[in-house]
C-alpha cells in the first residue's frame, strides 16, 4: 500500500481575480456572486468592529490595564490587545459575543 499523497499545486488564483469566474461561473453571475460575497464580508467586519469597540469601551470605562481585562475575560493579554486594536481577522463573532457576555454585556441581534 502506497502512502503517496498528491500535493502538487496545479493552479493559483491571483489575489485580485474573481474566484467565481475561476470556478467556471458565467461572467455576469461570477460578478454578482463576488459583489454579494464582498458585501457579506464587509457586514461581518462591521459587526466585529462594533463588538470590539464595546469591549474596548468597557475596558476604558473601568480603567483597566489590558492584563486585568485579560484575567476578567479569561484570555491572554495579547488577545485583549488584538481586540483593542480591532484585529478583526483574529476573532469569530461567537468569541466576541462570549467576551461581552463575560463582561456582563449580553449581545442581542436585531434583524431589519
PDB file of C-alpha atoms in Angstrom:
ATOM      1  CA  UNK A   1       0.000   0.000   0.000  1.00  0.00           C
ATOM      2  CA  UNK A   2       1.399   3.364  -1.032  1.00  0.00           C
ATOM      3  CA  UNK A   3       1.216   6.430   1.210  1.00  0.00           C
ATOM      4  CA  UNK A   4       1.904   8.919  -1.572  1.00  0.00           C
ATOM      5  CA  UNK A   5      -0.288  11.989  -1.342  1.00  0.00           C
ATOM      6  CA  UNK A   6      -0.561  14.279  -4.335  1.00  0.00           C
ATOM      7  CA  UNK A   7       0.453  17.730  -3.060  1.00  0.00           C
ATOM      8  CA  UNK A   8       1.211  19.369  -6.373  1.00  0.00           C
ATOM      9  CA  UNK A   9      -0.177  22.847  -6.909  1.00  0.00           C
ATOM     10  CA  UNK A  10      -1.932  22.916 -10.237  1.00  0.00           C
ATOM     11  CA  UNK A  11      -3.406  26.419 -10.217  1.00  0.00           C
ATOM     12  CA  UNK A  12      -3.030  29.571  -8.164  1.00  0.00           C
ATOM     13  CA  UNK A  13      -5.730  32.214  -8.347  1.00  0.00           C
ATOM     14  CA  UNK A  14      -4.434  35.776  -8.299  1.00  0.00           C
ATOM     15  CA  UNK A  15      -5.493  37.825  -5.280  1.00  0.00           C
ATOM     16  CA  UNK A  16      -7.399  40.308  -7.421  1.00  0.00           C
ATOM     17  CA  UNK A  17      -9.138  37.645  -9.532  1.00  0.00           C
ATOM     18  CA  UNK A  18     -12.805  36.764  -9.316  1.00  0.00           C
ATOM     19  CA  UNK A  19     -12.799  33.326  -7.687  1.00  0.00           C
ATOM     20  CA  UNK A  20     -16.272  32.608  -9.052  1.00  0.00           C
ATOM     21  CA  UNK A  21     -15.099  33.192 -12.626  1.00  0.00           C
ATOM     22  CA  UNK A  22     -12.115  30.954 -11.868  1.00  0.00           C
ATOM     23  CA  UNK A  23     -14.559  28.260 -10.773  1.00  0.00           C
ATOM     24  CA  UNK A  24     -16.332  28.439 -14.126  1.00  0.00           C
ATOM     25  CA  UNK A  25     -19.385  30.594 -13.452  1.00  0.00           C
ATOM     26  CA  UNK A  26     -20.558  32.748 -16.344  1.00  0.00           C
ATOM     27  CA  UNK A  27     -19.156  36.293 -16.155  1.00  0.00           C
ATOM     28  CA  UNK A  28     -22.413  38.015 -15.138  1.00  0.00           C
ATOM     29  CA  UNK A  29     -23.128  35.501 -12.416  1.00  0.00           C
ATOM     30  CA  UNK A  30     -19.490  35.492 -11.261  1.00  0.00           C
ATOM     31  CA  UNK A  31     -19.536  39.286 -10.946  1.00  0.00           C
ATOM     32  CA  UNK A  32     -22.780  39.227  -8.956  1.00  0.00           C
ATOM     33  CA  UNK A  33     -21.545  36.436  -6.680  1.00  0.00           C
ATOM     34  CA  UNK A  34     -18.321  38.320  -5.992  1.00  0.00           C
ATOM     35  CA  UNK A  35     -20.205  41.525  -5.190  1.00  0.00           C
ATOM     36  CA  UNK A  36     -22.522  39.622  -2.843  1.00  0.00           C
ATOM     37  CA  UNK A  37     -19.571  37.956  -1.114  1.00  0.00           C
ATOM     38  CA  UNK A  38     -17.735  41.257  -0.665  1.00  0.00           C
ATOM     39  CA  UNK A  39     -20.887  42.807   0.807  1.00  0.00           C
ATOM     40  CA  UNK A  40     -21.248  39.933   3.295  1.00  0.00           C
ATOM     41  CA  UNK A  41     -17.606  40.225   4.352  1.00  0.00           C
ATOM     42  CA  UNK A  42     -17.955  43.980   4.893  1.00  0.00           C
ATOM     43  CA  UNK A  43     -21.084  43.441   7.014  1.00  0.00           C
ATOM     44  CA  UNK A  44     -19.283  40.821   9.094  1.00  0.00           C
ATOM     45  CA  UNK A  45     -16.306  43.131   9.641  1.00  0.00           C
ATOM     46  CA  UNK A  46     -18.632  45.961  10.658  1.00  0.00           C
ATOM     47  CA  UNK A  47     -20.291  43.767  13.293  1.00  0.00           C
ATOM     48  CA  UNK A  48     -16.932  42.532  14.600  1.00  0.00           C
ATOM     49  CA  UNK A  49     -15.617  46.098  14.869  1.00  0.00           C
ATOM     50  CA  UNK A  50     -18.734  47.172  16.755  1.00  0.00           C
ATOM     51  CA  UNK A  51     -18.365  44.322  19.269  1.00  0.00           C
ATOM     52  CA  UNK A  52     -14.643  45.035  19.681  1.00  0.00           C
ATOM     53  CA  UNK A  53     -15.353  48.699  20.295  1.00  0.00           C
ATOM     54  CA  UNK A  54     -17.853  47.721  23.003  1.00  0.00           C
ATOM     55  CA  UNK A  55     -15.215  45.591  24.726  1.00  0.00           C
ATOM     56  CA  UNK A  56     -12.626  48.364  24.414  1.00  0.00           C
ATOM     57  CA  UNK A  57     -15.071  50.927  25.786  1.00  0.00           C
ATOM     58  CA  UNK A  58     -15.813  48.667  28.775  1.00  0.00           C
ATOM     59  CA  UNK A  59     -12.093  48.313  29.488  1.00  0.00           C
ATOM     60  CA  UNK A  60     -11.605  52.095  29.305  1.00  0.00           C
ATOM     61  CA  UNK A  61     -14.727  52.769  31.367  1.00  0.00           C
ATOM     62  CA  UNK A  62     -13.398  50.561  34.157  1.00  0.00           C
ATOM     63  CA  UNK A  63      -9.861  51.989  33.869  1.00  0.00           C
ATOM     64  CA  UNK A  64      -8.396  48.517  33.452  1.00  0.00           C
ATOM     65  CA  UNK A  65      -4.990  47.569  32.187  1.00  0.00           C
ATOM     66  CA  UNK A  66      -5.028  45.001  29.408  1.00  0.00           C
ATOM     67  CA  UNK A  67      -3.626  42.392  31.803  1.00  0.00           C
ATOM     68  CA  UNK A  68      -6.526  42.955  34.210  1.00  0.00           C
ATOM     69  CA  UNK A  69      -9.057  42.800  31.394  1.00  0.00           C
ATOM     70  CA  UNK A  70      -7.435  39.575  30.200  1.00  0.00           C
ATOM     71  CA  UNK A  71      -7.998  37.981  33.609  1.00  0.00           C
ATOM     72  CA  UNK A  72     -11.647  39.045  33.582  1.00  0.00           C
ATOM     73  CA  UNK A  73     -12.084  37.637  30.075  1.00  0.00           C
ATOM     74  CA  UNK A  74     -10.008  34.529  30.764  1.00  0.00           C
ATOM     75  CA  UNK A  75      -7.773  35.218  27.756  1.00  0.00           C
ATOM     76  CA  UNK A  76      -4.171  36.276  27.262  1.00  0.00           C
ATOM     77  CA  UNK A  77      -3.109  39.923  27.376  1.00  0.00           C
ATOM     78  CA  UNK A  78      -2.149  39.836  23.663  1.00  0.00           C
ATOM     79  CA  UNK A  79      -5.722  38.743  22.869  1.00  0.00           C
ATOM     80  CA  UNK A  80      -7.017  41.845  24.641  1.00  0.00           C
ATOM     81  CA  UNK A  81      -4.537  43.923  22.649  1.00  0.00           C
ATOM     82  CA  UNK A  82      -5.895  42.389  19.447  1.00  0.00           C
ATOM     83  CA  UNK A  83      -9.420  43.392  20.468  1.00  0.00           C
ATOM     84  CA  UNK A  84      -8.399  46.934  21.384  1.00  0.00           C
ATOM     85  CA  UNK A  85      -6.529  47.279  18.080  1.00  0.00           C
ATOM     86  CA  UNK A  86      -9.540  45.970  16.110  1.00  0.00           C
ATOM     87  CA  UNK A  87      -7.746  42.989  14.593  1.00  0.00           C
ATOM     88  CA  UNK A  88     -10.971  41.530  13.249  1.00  0.00           C
ATOM     89  CA  UNK A  89      -9.338  38.649  11.396  1.00  0.00           C
ATOM     90  CA  UNK A  90      -8.236  37.110  14.694  1.00  0.00           C
ATOM     91  CA  UNK A  91     -11.751  36.672  16.110  1.00  0.00           C
ATOM     92  CA  UNK A  92     -15.011  34.971  15.287  1.00  0.00           C
ATOM     93  CA  UNK A  93     -18.316  36.580  16.110  1.00  0.00           C
ATOM     94  CA  UNK A  94     -19.098  33.972  18.742  1.00  0.00           C
ATOM     95  CA  UNK A  95     -15.792  34.636  20.518  1.00  0.00           C
ATOM     96  CA  UNK A  96     -16.547  38.348  20.717  1.00  0.00           C
ATOM     97  CA  UNK A  97     -20.105  37.680  21.897  1.00  0.00           C
ATOM     98  CA  UNK A  98     -18.775  35.383  24.643  1.00  0.00           C
ATOM     99  CA  UNK A  99     -16.251  38.025  25.723  1.00  0.00           C
ATOM    100  CA  UNK A 100     -19.013  40.591  26.068  1.00  0.00           C
ATOM    101  CA  UNK A 101     -21.112  38.098  27.997  1.00  0.00           C
ATOM    102  CA  UNK A 102     -18.241  37.612  30.461  1.00  0.00           C
ATOM    103  CA  UNK A 103     -18.251  41.384  30.969  1.00  0.00           C
ATOM    104  CA  UNK A 104     -21.956  41.344  31.797  1.00  0.00           C
ATOM    105  CA  UNK A 105     -22.877  42.884  28.459  1.00  0.00           C
ATOM    106  CA  UNK A 106     -25.140  40.378  26.697  1.00  0.00           C
ATOM    107  CA  UNK A 107     -25.499  40.813  22.962  1.00  0.00           C
ATOM    108  CA  UNK A 108     -28.868  40.879  21.235  1.00  0.00           C
ATOM    109  CA  UNK A 109     -29.433  40.679  17.494  1.00  0.00           C
ATOM    110  CA  UNK A 110     -31.975  42.773  15.640  1.00  0.00           C
ATOM    111  CA  UNK A 111     -32.884  41.915  12.076  1.00  0.00           C
ATOM    112  CA  UNK A 112     -34.330  44.521   9.804  1.00  0.00           C
TER     113      UNK A 112
END
